[in-house]
Amino acid sequence: MDYERILSRTAQEIKPSGIRKFFDLLGDMKDVIALTVGQPDFVTPWHIRVSAIESLEKGKTYYTSNSGTLELRTEIAAYTARRFGLTYDPKDEIIVTVGGSEAIDIAMRSIVNPSDEVIVPQPSFVCYGPIASLAGGTPVFLETREKDCFKLTPEALRAAITPKTKLLVLPFPNNPTGAIMTAEDLEGIAEILRGTDIMVLSDEIYCELTYGREHVSIASLDGMRERTVIVNGFSKTYAMTGWRMGYTLAPREISKQMLKIHQYAIMCAPTASQFAALEALRNGDEDVAMMRAEYNRRRRYLVGGLRGMGIDCFQPEGAFYVYPNISRFGLSSEEFCQKLLYEGGVAIVPGTAFGDCGEGFARISYAYSVEHIAKALDRIEKFIGTL
Amino acid sequence: MNELLKLLENDARLSPETLALMLDKETGDIKKMIEEYEREGVIVGYHTMIDWDKTDREYVTAMIEIKITPQRDRGYDYIAQKIYNYPEVETLYLMSGGFDLAVFIKGRTMREVAFFVAQKLATLEDVVSTATHFVLRKYKDNNVVYGAVPVDERGNEF
């Protein structure tokens, strides 16, 4: 069959995730120290796992309501109020989704019309552009710069806005740079958007992993709640990536549209995972504090280690990545990472996997033990000595 | 600074340089703090955790419950000292509840441990009774799960 002629043009036009190519190189290579993963090395805390097991033992194997159990939505509302001072009605402003990814998908599909432009700051998580395209929109990539601490600046945003602009993606705390946006930074963005028809998709999946400064949601700024969809979830905060638990927070008019898409495509998030998430919100604060403290120690260790060997490294304030500038070695990001892999035995991710503007950078994850990071740093130091 | 102690409790091999980076301190300060902890007896020793089951060493571990009648004037400390001075005794706790002292002993054989209890412990004048329990398997000790070799099974997603 001539699949190319038959299959969806939109699907065919989407590029596979850039990182795959790099990991195909990794293959079965032995003795490689990887600092590549984007997920916690902690196992989901035991009391959270137990609550899912108990739900299965009790036979809670049914669908829940489309938007998730009311109990869980109520707990999400309480958490959001407690942490970020935001009020969302559990009845019709919160949807429990299959991970943050589905939340991003239903938000884009509910907001974007054909030929609408979606502004995506980069470097950032890989899914925004392709999902915007699938929703019929046109992604417009906007570079954040090291000299601006990888923040989105009002000037850059203003320059990117056209009459077609419909949605701004706000991916902070940021994967891969570790950049955050303070209340002041966000105010500069909000000022431009107030009074326009531009909506915001604020991906706050790393909101609990900031070091030193508490996360602020753009929705908590004057006049912003009405135009913002917050995407959040349990993966990074509670080390629950495999449970696939995310959620959206949005005004009821937007939630109503998102719920229809969720209803037909997903039905509801997995029930056992919802019970685990409920326990996480009710009794997981200490786990989060413990993991945050541990990430913070690793962050300082890794940044200190890289700087100590003369690698320029932006000081990350959130998530669990550092994003060193490797341009002075005179290699492209991909060349550097390939050489480091083959000759140095350490795997890190080229910055270009997160957008073309990632050229000259690489992402190093510190979701690994200090011992593991120490071994990798030793190898990196030896490797750059050969360049 | 409990954070430093917790890190060392978990891994005594962390170097002062590493600890300094992790805790955002100067290496010299970390060294000073550790020395002070050692001097004050807050840090009392460093050990390596060994899974002897994976070696050819023949051994048994036993926990012995001891009930005692403490003598007037000398209380529990006196009898405790008489017990912990035996090098065979690895660990000794004073307990609340159904018995008074919990003694952990390693011996080459059950017989050796049983003789030690019968000859050295049961005969102490304050001891009323003993009960010896042999450990069949160590699942977890000092936060470390024994037997399992951790494997990183995480996928490379973002």
Coordinates of C-alpha atoms in Angstrom, one line a residue:
Chain A
M1 CA 0.0 0.0 0.0
D2 CA 1.1 3.5 -0.6
Y3 CA 0.8 4.6 3.0
E4 CA 2.4 7.9 2.4
R5 CA -0.5 8.9 0.0
I6 CA -3.1 7.3 2.3
L7 CA -2.2 8.3 5.8
S8 CA -2.9 11.6 7.5
R9 CA -0.8 14.3 6.2
T10 CA -0.8 16.1 9.5
A11 CA 0.5 13.1 11.3
Q12 CA 3.1 12.4 8.7
E13 CA 4.4 16.0 8.9
I14 CA 5.0 15.7 12.6
K15 CA 8.7 15.0 13.4
P16 CA 9.4 12.2 15.9
S17 CA 10.8 13.4 19.2
G18 CA 14.3 14.7 18.6
I19 CA 15.7 12.8 21.5
R20 CA 15.0 9.4 20.0
K21 CA 17.7 9.8 17.4
F22 CA 20.3 10.4 20.1
F23 CA 19.1 7.4 22.2
D24 CA 19.3 5.1 19.2
L25 CA 23.1 5.8 19.4
L26 CA 23.1 4.7 22.9
G27 CA 21.8 1.3 21.9
D28 CA 23.5 -1.5 23.9
M29 CA 26.6 0.5 24.7
K30 CA 28.2 -0.8 27.9
D31 CA 29.7 1.2 30.7
V32 CA 27.9 4.4 29.9
I33 CA 26.9 6.7 32.7
A34 CA 23.6 8.3 31.8
L35 CA 22.5 11.7 33.0
T36 CA 19.6 11.8 30.5
V37 CA 16.3 10.9 32.1
G38 CA 13.6 13.4 32.8
Q39 CA 12.0 11.6 35.7
P40 CA 12.7 11.2 39.4
D41 CA 14.9 8.4 40.6
F42 CA 12.8 8.1 43.7
V43 CA 10.2 5.4 43.8
T44 CA 6.7 6.6 44.5
P45 CA 6.5 6.8 48.3
W46 CA 5.2 3.6 49.8
H47 CA 2.1 5.0 51.5
I48 CA 0.9 6.3 48.1
R49 CA 1.5 2.9 46.4
V50 CA -0.3 1.2 49.2
S51 CA -3.4 3.3 48.7
A52 CA -3.6 2.2 45.1
I53 CA -3.1 -1.4 46.0
E54 CA -5.9 -1.1 48.6
S55 CA -8.2 0.4 46.1
L56 CA -7.6 -2.7 43.9
E57 CA -8.1 -5.0 46.8
K58 CA -11.5 -3.4 47.4
G59 CA -12.4 -3.9 43.9
K60 CA -12.5 -0.2 42.8
T61 CA -11.9 -1.1 39.2
Y62 CA -14.7 1.0 37.6
Y63 CA -14.6 4.2 35.6
T64 CA -14.8 7.3 37.6
S65 CA -16.7 10.4 36.5
N66 CA -15.1 11.9 33.4
S67 CA -13.3 14.6 35.2
G68 CA -12.1 12.3 38.0
T69 CA -13.4 11.5 41.4
L70 CA -15.0 14.5 43.2
E71 CA -12.9 13.6 46.2
L72 CA -9.7 14.0 44.2
R73 CA -10.8 17.2 42.5
T74 CA -11.8 18.7 45.9
E75 CA -8.3 17.8 47.2
I76 CA -6.7 19.4 44.2
A77 CA -8.7 22.5 44.7
A78 CA -7.7 22.7 48.4
Y79 CA -4.0 22.2 47.4
T80 CA -4.1 24.9 44.8
A81 CA -5.7 27.3 47.2
R82 CA -3.2 26.5 49.9
R83 CA -0.1 26.7 47.7
F84 CA -0.9 29.3 45.2
G85 CA -3.9 31.3 46.5
L86 CA -6.0 30.3 43.6
T87 CA -9.7 29.2 43.7
Y88 CA -11.1 26.6 41.3
D89 CA -14.4 25.0 41.7
P90 CA -13.9 21.2 42.0
K91 CA -17.3 20.7 40.3
D92 CA -16.6 22.1 36.9
E93 CA -13.2 23.8 36.8
I94 CA -10.8 20.9 37.4
I95 CA -10.3 17.9 35.1
V96 CA -8.1 15.0 36.1
T97 CA -6.1 13.9 33.0
V98 CA -3.7 11.1 31.9
G99 CA -0.6 12.9 32.8
G100 CA 0.3 16.5 32.0
S101 CA 0.6 15.6 28.3
E102 CA -3.1 14.9 27.9
A103 CA -3.8 18.1 29.8
I104 CA -1.7 20.1 27.3
D105 CA -3.5 18.3 24.4
I106 CA -7.0 19.0 25.5
A107 CA -6.1 22.6 26.4
M108 CA -4.7 23.3 23.0
R109 CA -7.5 21.6 21.1
S110 CA -10.1 23.6 23.1
I111 CA -8.5 26.9 22.4
V112 CA -6.8 26.8 19.0
N113 CA -8.6 27.4 15.7
P114 CA -7.1 26.6 12.3
S115 CA -4.3 29.1 11.4
D116 CA -4.2 30.5 15.0
E117 CA -0.6 31.0 16.2
V118 CA 0.7 29.4 19.3
I119 CA 3.7 31.1 20.9
V120 CA 6.1 28.5 22.3
P121 CA 9.1 29.7 24.2
Q122 CA 12.2 27.5 23.6
P123 CA 14.2 25.7 24.7
S124 CA 11.3 23.7 26.2
F125 CA 9.6 20.3 26.5
V126 CA 9.2 18.8 23.1
C127 CA 5.4 18.4 22.9
Y128 CA 4.0 21.9 22.5
G129 CA 4.8 22.4 18.9
P130 CA 3.5 19.1 17.6
I131 CA 0.3 19.3 19.7
A132 CA -0.3 22.8 18.5
S133 CA 0.0 21.6 14.9
L134 CA -2.3 18.6 15.6
A135 CA -4.8 21.1 16.9
G136 CA -4.6 22.9 13.6
G137 CA -2.6 25.8 14.9
T138 CA 0.8 27.2 13.9
P139 CA 3.5 27.0 16.5
V140 CA 5.7 30.1 16.6
F141 CA 8.9 29.4 18.5
L142 CA 10.3 32.1 20.6
E143 CA 13.9 31.9 21.9
T144 CA 14.7 32.6 25.5
R145 CA 18.3 33.6 26.1
E146 CA 21.0 32.8 28.6
K147 CA 21.6 36.5 29.1
D148 CA 18.0 36.8 30.2
C149 CA 18.4 33.8 32.5
F150 CA 16.2 31.9 30.0
K151 CA 13.2 33.9 31.1
L152 CA 10.5 35.0 28.7
T153 CA 10.9 38.7 28.4
P154 CA 8.0 41.2 27.6
E155 CA 10.1 42.6 24.7
A156 CA 10.4 39.2 23.1
L157 CA 6.8 38.4 23.6
R158 CA 5.6 41.7 22.2
A159 CA 7.7 41.2 19.1
A160 CA 6.2 37.8 18.5
I161 CA 2.6 38.7 18.8
T162 CA 0.6 39.1 15.6
P163 CA -3.1 39.5 14.9
K164 CA -3.2 35.7 14.6
T165 CA -1.7 35.0 18.1
K166 CA -4.2 32.9 20.1
L167 CA -2.2 31.2 22.8
L168 CA 1.0 31.6 24.8
V169 CA 2.6 28.6 26.3
L170 CA 4.4 29.4 29.5
P171 CA 6.6 26.4 30.5
F172 CA 8.1 27.4 33.9
P173 CA 9.9 26.1 35.9
N174 CA 11.5 25.1 32.7
N175 CA 12.7 21.8 31.3
P176 CA 15.5 21.8 30.2
T177 CA 17.0 25.2 31.5
G178 CA 15.8 25.1 35.1
A179 CA 14.7 28.8 34.6
I180 CA 11.8 30.1 36.7
M181 CA 9.6 33.2 36.3
T182 CA 9.1 35.4 39.4
A183 CA 6.0 37.3 40.2
E184 CA 7.7 40.4 38.8
D185 CA 8.7 38.6 35.6
L186 CA 5.1 37.3 35.1
E187 CA 3.7 40.8 35.7
G188 CA 5.6 42.0 32.7
I189 CA 4.0 39.2 30.6
A190 CA 0.5 39.7 32.1
E191 CA 0.6 43.4 31.3
I192 CA 0.9 42.7 27.6
L193 CA -1.9 40.1 27.6
R194 CA -4.6 41.9 29.6
G195 CA -7.2 43.2 27.4
T196 CA -6.3 41.0 24.4
D197 CA -7.9 37.7 23.3
I198 CA -4.6 35.8 23.9
M199 CA -4.9 32.9 26.2
V200 CA -2.2 31.3 28.3
L201 CA -1.3 27.6 28.8
S202 CA 0.8 27.6 31.9
D203 CA 2.6 24.3 32.3
E204 CA 3.4 24.2 36.0
I205 CA 4.3 20.5 36.3
Y206 CA 7.6 21.4 38.1
C207 CA 6.0 23.9 40.5
E208 CA 7.0 22.0 43.6
L209 CA 10.6 21.7 42.5
T210 CA 12.0 25.2 43.0
Y211 CA 15.0 26.0 45.1
G212 CA 14.9 29.1 47.2
R213 CA 11.9 30.8 45.7
E214 CA 8.3 29.7 45.8
H215 CA 6.6 29.1 42.5
V216 CA 4.1 31.8 41.4
S217 CA 1.3 31.0 38.9
I218 CA 0.5 33.6 36.3
A219 CA -3.2 32.9 37.0
S220 CA -2.8 34.5 40.4
L221 CA -2.1 37.9 38.8
D222 CA -4.8 40.4 38.3
G223 CA -7.0 39.6 35.3
M224 CA -5.1 36.5 34.3
R225 CA -7.2 33.7 35.7
E226 CA -9.9 34.2 33.1
R227 CA -7.4 33.6 30.2
T228 CA -5.3 30.9 31.7
V229 CA -5.3 27.1 31.7
I230 CA -3.0 25.7 34.3
V231 CA -1.5 22.3 33.6
N232 CA -0.2 20.4 36.6
G233 CA 0.3 16.8 37.7
F234 CA 1.8 14.3 40.1
S235 CA 4.7 12.9 38.0
K236 CA 7.5 15.2 39.1
T237 CA 6.3 16.3 42.5
Y238 CA 5.6 12.9 44.0
A239 CA 7.8 10.7 41.7
M240 CA 4.7 9.3 40.0
T241 CA 5.6 9.4 36.3
G242 CA 4.3 5.9 35.5
W243 CA 0.9 6.5 37.1
R244 CA 0.0 9.1 34.4
M245 CA -1.8 11.6 36.6
G246 CA -2.2 15.2 35.6
Y247 CA -4.9 17.8 35.7
T248 CA -6.1 21.1 34.3
L249 CA -7.3 24.1 36.2
A250 CA -9.4 26.5 34.1
P251 CA -12.5 28.7 34.1
R252 CA -15.6 26.7 33.6
E253 CA -16.2 27.9 30.0
I254 CA -12.8 26.5 29.0
S255 CA -13.1 23.4 31.1
K256 CA -16.5 22.6 29.5
Q257 CA -14.8 22.4 26.1
M258 CA -11.8 20.4 27.4
L259 CA -14.0 17.9 29.2
K260 CA -15.8 17.0 25.9
I261 CA -12.5 16.1 24.3
H262 CA -11.3 14.2 27.4
Q263 CA -14.7 12.4 27.5
Y264 CA -14.5 11.1 24.0
A265 CA -10.8 10.4 23.8
I266 CA -9.9 9.2 27.3
M267 CA -13.2 8.6 29.3
C268 CA -11.4 9.1 32.6
A269 CA -8.0 8.8 34.2
P270 CA -7.1 5.4 35.6
T271 CA -9.0 4.8 38.8
A272 CA -6.2 3.2 40.9
S273 CA -4.0 6.1 40.0
Q274 CA -6.6 8.5 41.2
F275 CA -6.6 6.9 44.6
A276 CA -2.8 7.1 44.7
A277 CA -3.0 10.8 43.8
L278 CA -5.5 11.4 46.5
E279 CA -3.2 9.9 49.1
A280 CA -0.3 12.0 47.7
L281 CA -2.2 15.2 48.2
R282 CA -3.4 14.3 51.6
N283 CA -0.2 13.0 53.2
G284 CA 2.6 13.6 50.8
D285 CA 3.9 17.0 51.9
E286 CA 6.9 15.5 53.8
D287 CA 7.9 13.3 50.8
V288 CA 7.9 16.4 48.6
A289 CA 10.1 18.3 51.1
M290 CA 12.5 15.4 51.4
M291 CA 12.8 15.0 47.6
R292 CA 13.2 18.7 47.0
A293 CA 16.0 18.9 49.6
E294 CA 17.8 16.0 48.0
Y295 CA 17.4 17.5 44.5
N296 CA 18.7 20.8 45.8
R297 CA 21.9 19.2 47.2
R298 CA 22.5 17.5 43.9
R299 CA 21.9 20.7 42.0
R300 CA 24.5 22.5 44.0
Y301 CA 26.9 19.6 43.6
L302 CA 26.4 19.3 39.9
V303 CA 26.6 23.0 39.2
G304 CA 29.6 23.4 41.4
G305 CA 31.3 20.5 39.8
L306 CA 30.7 21.7 36.3
R307 CA 31.9 25.3 37.1
G308 CA 34.9 23.9 38.9
M309 CA 36.1 22.3 35.7
G310 CA 35.5 25.5 33.8
I311 CA 32.2 24.8 32.1
D312 CA 29.8 27.8 32.0
C313 CA 26.6 26.9 33.7
F314 CA 23.5 29.0 34.2
Q315 CA 22.3 28.7 37.8
P316 CA 19.0 26.7 37.6
E317 CA 16.3 27.6 40.1
G318 CA 13.8 24.9 39.3
A319 CA 13.1 21.4 37.9
F320 CA 16.0 18.9 38.0
Y321 CA 18.2 19.8 35.1
V322 CA 21.2 22.0 34.5
Y323 CA 21.8 23.5 31.1
P324 CA 25.5 24.2 30.6
N325 CA 26.8 26.3 27.8
I326 CA 29.2 24.2 25.9
S327 CA 29.8 26.5 22.9
R328 CA 33.4 27.2 23.9
F329 CA 34.5 23.7 23.0
G330 CA 33.9 24.5 19.3
L331 CA 31.6 21.6 18.6
S332 CA 27.9 21.5 17.8
S333 CA 25.7 20.3 20.6
E334 CA 25.1 17.0 18.9
E335 CA 28.8 16.5 18.1
F336 CA 29.8 17.3 21.7
C337 CA 27.2 14.9 23.2
Q338 CA 28.1 12.2 20.7
K339 CA 31.8 12.5 21.4
L340 CA 31.2 12.6 25.1
L341 CA 29.2 9.4 24.7
Y342 CA 31.6 7.5 22.6
E343 CA 34.9 8.8 24.1
G344 CA 33.9 9.8 27.5
G345 CA 31.3 7.2 28.4
V346 CA 28.7 9.8 29.6
A347 CA 25.3 10.3 28.1
I348 CA 23.7 13.8 28.2
V349 CA 21.1 15.4 25.9
P350 CA 22.0 17.9 23.3
G351 CA 20.3 21.2 23.7
T352 CA 19.0 21.1 20.2
A353 CA 16.5 18.3 21.3
F354 CA 14.6 21.2 22.9
G355 CA 14.6 23.6 19.9
D356 CA 17.0 24.9 17.4
C357 CA 18.0 27.6 19.9
G358 CA 19.5 24.8 22.1
E359 CA 22.6 24.9 19.9
G360 CA 25.6 25.4 22.1
F361 CA 23.9 23.9 25.2
A362 CA 23.3 20.5 26.7
R363 CA 20.9 19.2 29.3
I364 CA 22.2 17.3 32.3
S365 CA 19.6 15.7 34.6
Y366 CA 20.3 15.4 38.3
A367 CA 17.6 12.9 39.0
Y368 CA 20.4 10.6 40.0
S369 CA 22.3 9.8 43.2
V370 CA 25.3 12.1 44.1
E371 CA 27.5 9.0 43.7
H372 CA 26.3 8.5 40.2
I373 CA 26.7 12.2 39.4
A374 CA 30.2 12.2 40.9
K375 CA 31.3 9.4 38.6
A376 CA 29.9 11.2 35.6
L377 CA 31.7 14.4 36.5
D378 CA 35.0 12.6 36.8
R379 CA 34.5 11.3 33.3
I380 CA 33.4 14.7 31.9
E381 CA 36.4 16.4 33.3
K382 CA 38.7 13.8 31.7
F383 CA 36.9 14.1 28.4
I384 CA 37.0 17.9 28.2
G385 CA 40.8 17.6 28.9
T386 CA 41.1 15.9 25.5
L387 CA 39.3 18.6 23.5
Chain B
M1 CA 23.6 21.1 61.4
N2 CA 21.4 18.0 61.1
E3 CA 21.6 18.0 57.4
L4 CA 25.3 17.2 57.4
L5 CA 24.8 14.5 60.0
K6 CA 22.0 12.9 58.0
L7 CA 24.1 12.9 54.8
L8 CA 27.0 11.3 56.6
E9 CA 24.7 8.8 58.3
N10 CA 23.6 7.7 54.9
D11 CA 27.0 7.7 53.3
A12 CA 30.1 8.1 55.4
R13 CA 32.3 8.2 52.4
L14 CA 31.1 11.6 51.1
S15 CA 34.2 13.7 51.0
P16 CA 34.3 17.1 52.6
E17 CA 34.6 18.6 49.1
T18 CA 31.4 16.9 48.0
L19 CA 29.6 17.8 51.2
A20 CA 30.6 21.4 50.8
L21 CA 29.2 21.6 47.3
M22 CA 26.0 19.8 48.3
L23 CA 25.4 22.1 51.3
D24 CA 26.7 25.3 49.9
K25 CA 29.5 25.7 52.4
E26 CA 33.3 26.0 52.4
T27 CA 35.3 22.7 52.5
G28 CA 37.2 23.9 55.5
D29 CA 34.1 24.6 57.4
I30 CA 32.8 21.1 56.7
K31 CA 36.0 19.6 57.9
K32 CA 35.9 21.6 61.1
M33 CA 32.3 20.6 61.8
I34 CA 33.0 16.9 61.3
E35 CA 36.0 17.1 63.6
E36 CA 33.9 18.9 66.2
Y37 CA 31.2 16.3 66.0
E38 CA 33.8 13.6 66.4
R39 CA 35.3 15.3 69.4
E40 CA 31.9 15.8 71.1
G41 CA 30.9 12.2 70.5
V42 CA 28.0 13.1 68.2
I43 CA 29.7 11.1 65.4
V44 CA 30.8 8.0 67.3
G45 CA 32.1 5.8 64.4
Y46 CA 32.1 4.8 60.8
H47 CA 31.2 1.4 59.5
T48 CA 30.8 -0.5 56.3
M49 CA 27.6 -2.4 55.7
I50 CA 28.3 -5.9 54.5
D51 CA 25.9 -8.6 53.4
W52 CA 27.7 -11.5 54.9
D53 CA 25.2 -13.9 53.3
K54 CA 27.0 -13.2 50.0
T55 CA 30.3 -14.3 51.4
D56 CA 31.5 -17.8 52.6
R57 CA 31.5 -16.7 56.2
E58 CA 29.6 -19.1 58.5
Y59 CA 27.7 -17.1 61.1
V60 CA 24.4 -16.7 63.0
T61 CA 22.9 -13.7 64.5
A62 CA 20.8 -13.8 67.6
M63 CA 18.7 -11.4 69.6
I64 CA 18.6 -12.2 73.3
E65 CA 15.9 -10.8 75.5
I66 CA 17.0 -10.5 79.1
K67 CA 15.0 -9.8 82.1
I68 CA 16.9 -8.5 85.1
T69 CA 16.4 -7.3 88.6
P70 CA 18.4 -4.2 88.9
Q71 CA 20.2 -4.0 92.2
R72 CA 19.7 -1.0 94.5
D73 CA 22.3 1.7 94.0
R74 CA 23.6 0.5 90.7
G75 CA 20.5 0.3 88.4
Y76 CA 20.7 -0.9 84.9
D77 CA 23.9 0.7 83.9
Y78 CA 26.0 -1.6 85.9
I79 CA 24.6 -4.8 84.5
A80 CA 24.6 -3.3 81.0
Q81 CA 28.3 -2.6 81.2
K82 CA 29.0 -6.2 82.4
I83 CA 27.2 -7.4 79.3
Y84 CA 28.5 -5.0 76.6
N85 CA 32.1 -5.5 77.7
Y86 CA 31.9 -8.9 76.0
P87 CA 33.3 -8.5 72.5
E88 CA 30.7 -11.0 71.3
V89 CA 28.0 -8.4 72.0
E90 CA 27.4 -6.2 68.9
T91 CA 24.5 -4.2 70.1
L92 CA 22.8 -3.6 73.4
Y93 CA 19.6 -1.7 74.1
L94 CA 17.6 -1.0 77.3
M95 CA 14.0 -1.6 76.4
S96 CA 10.5 -0.8 77.6
G97 CA 7.9 -3.5 77.7
G98 CA 8.1 -7.2 78.4
F99 CA 11.8 -7.5 79.0
D100 CA 14.7 -5.2 79.9
L101 CA 17.7 -5.7 77.7
A102 CA 18.0 -6.6 74.0
V103 CA 21.4 -8.1 73.1
F104 CA 22.5 -8.7 69.6
I105 CA 25.2 -11.3 69.1
K106 CA 27.0 -12.9 66.2
G107 CA 28.5 -16.3 66.5
R108 CA 29.9 -18.9 64.2
T109 CA 27.2 -21.5 65.1
M110 CA 23.9 -21.6 67.1
R111 CA 25.7 -23.8 69.6
E112 CA 28.4 -21.2 70.1
V113 CA 25.7 -18.5 70.7
A114 CA 23.7 -20.8 73.0
F115 CA 26.8 -21.6 75.1
F116 CA 27.6 -17.9 75.4
V117 CA 24.1 -17.2 76.7
A118 CA 24.1 -20.1 79.1
Q119 CA 27.6 -19.5 80.4
K120 CA 28.1 -15.8 80.3
L121 CA 24.7 -14.1 80.3
A122 CA 22.4 -16.4 82.3
T123 CA 24.8 -16.7 85.1
L124 CA 25.1 -12.9 85.8
E125 CA 23.6 -12.4 89.2
D126 CA 21.0 -9.8 88.2
V127 CA 19.7 -11.8 85.3
V128 CA 16.3 -13.4 85.9
S129 CA 15.8 -15.0 82.6
T130 CA 16.9 -15.0 78.9
A131 CA 15.2 -15.9 75.7
T132 CA 17.3 -16.4 72.6
H133 CA 15.9 -15.7 69.1
F134 CA 18.0 -16.5 66.0
V135 CA 17.8 -14.2 63.0
L136 CA 16.8 -16.1 59.9
R137 CA 17.2 -13.4 57.4
K138 CA 18.1 -9.7 57.3
Y139 CA 15.7 -7.8 55.0
K140 CA 16.7 -4.3 55.9
D141 CA 19.3 -2.7 58.1
N142 CA 20.0 1.0 58.6
N143 CA 17.8 2.0 55.7
V144 CA 19.4 -0.4 53.3
V145 CA 17.5 -3.3 51.8
Y146 CA 19.6 -6.4 51.6
G147 CA 19.8 -8.8 48.7
A148 CA 18.4 -6.5 46.0
V149 CA 20.7 -5.0 43.5
P150 CA 19.2 -1.7 42.2
V151 CA 18.7 -1.4 38.5
D152 CA 17.8 1.8 36.8
E153 CA 14.7 0.9 34.7
R154 CA 13.7 4.4 33.8
G155 CA 12.9 5.1 30.2
N156 CA 14.5 8.1 28.5
E157 CA 11.5 10.3 28.1
F158 CA 11.6 14.0 28.8

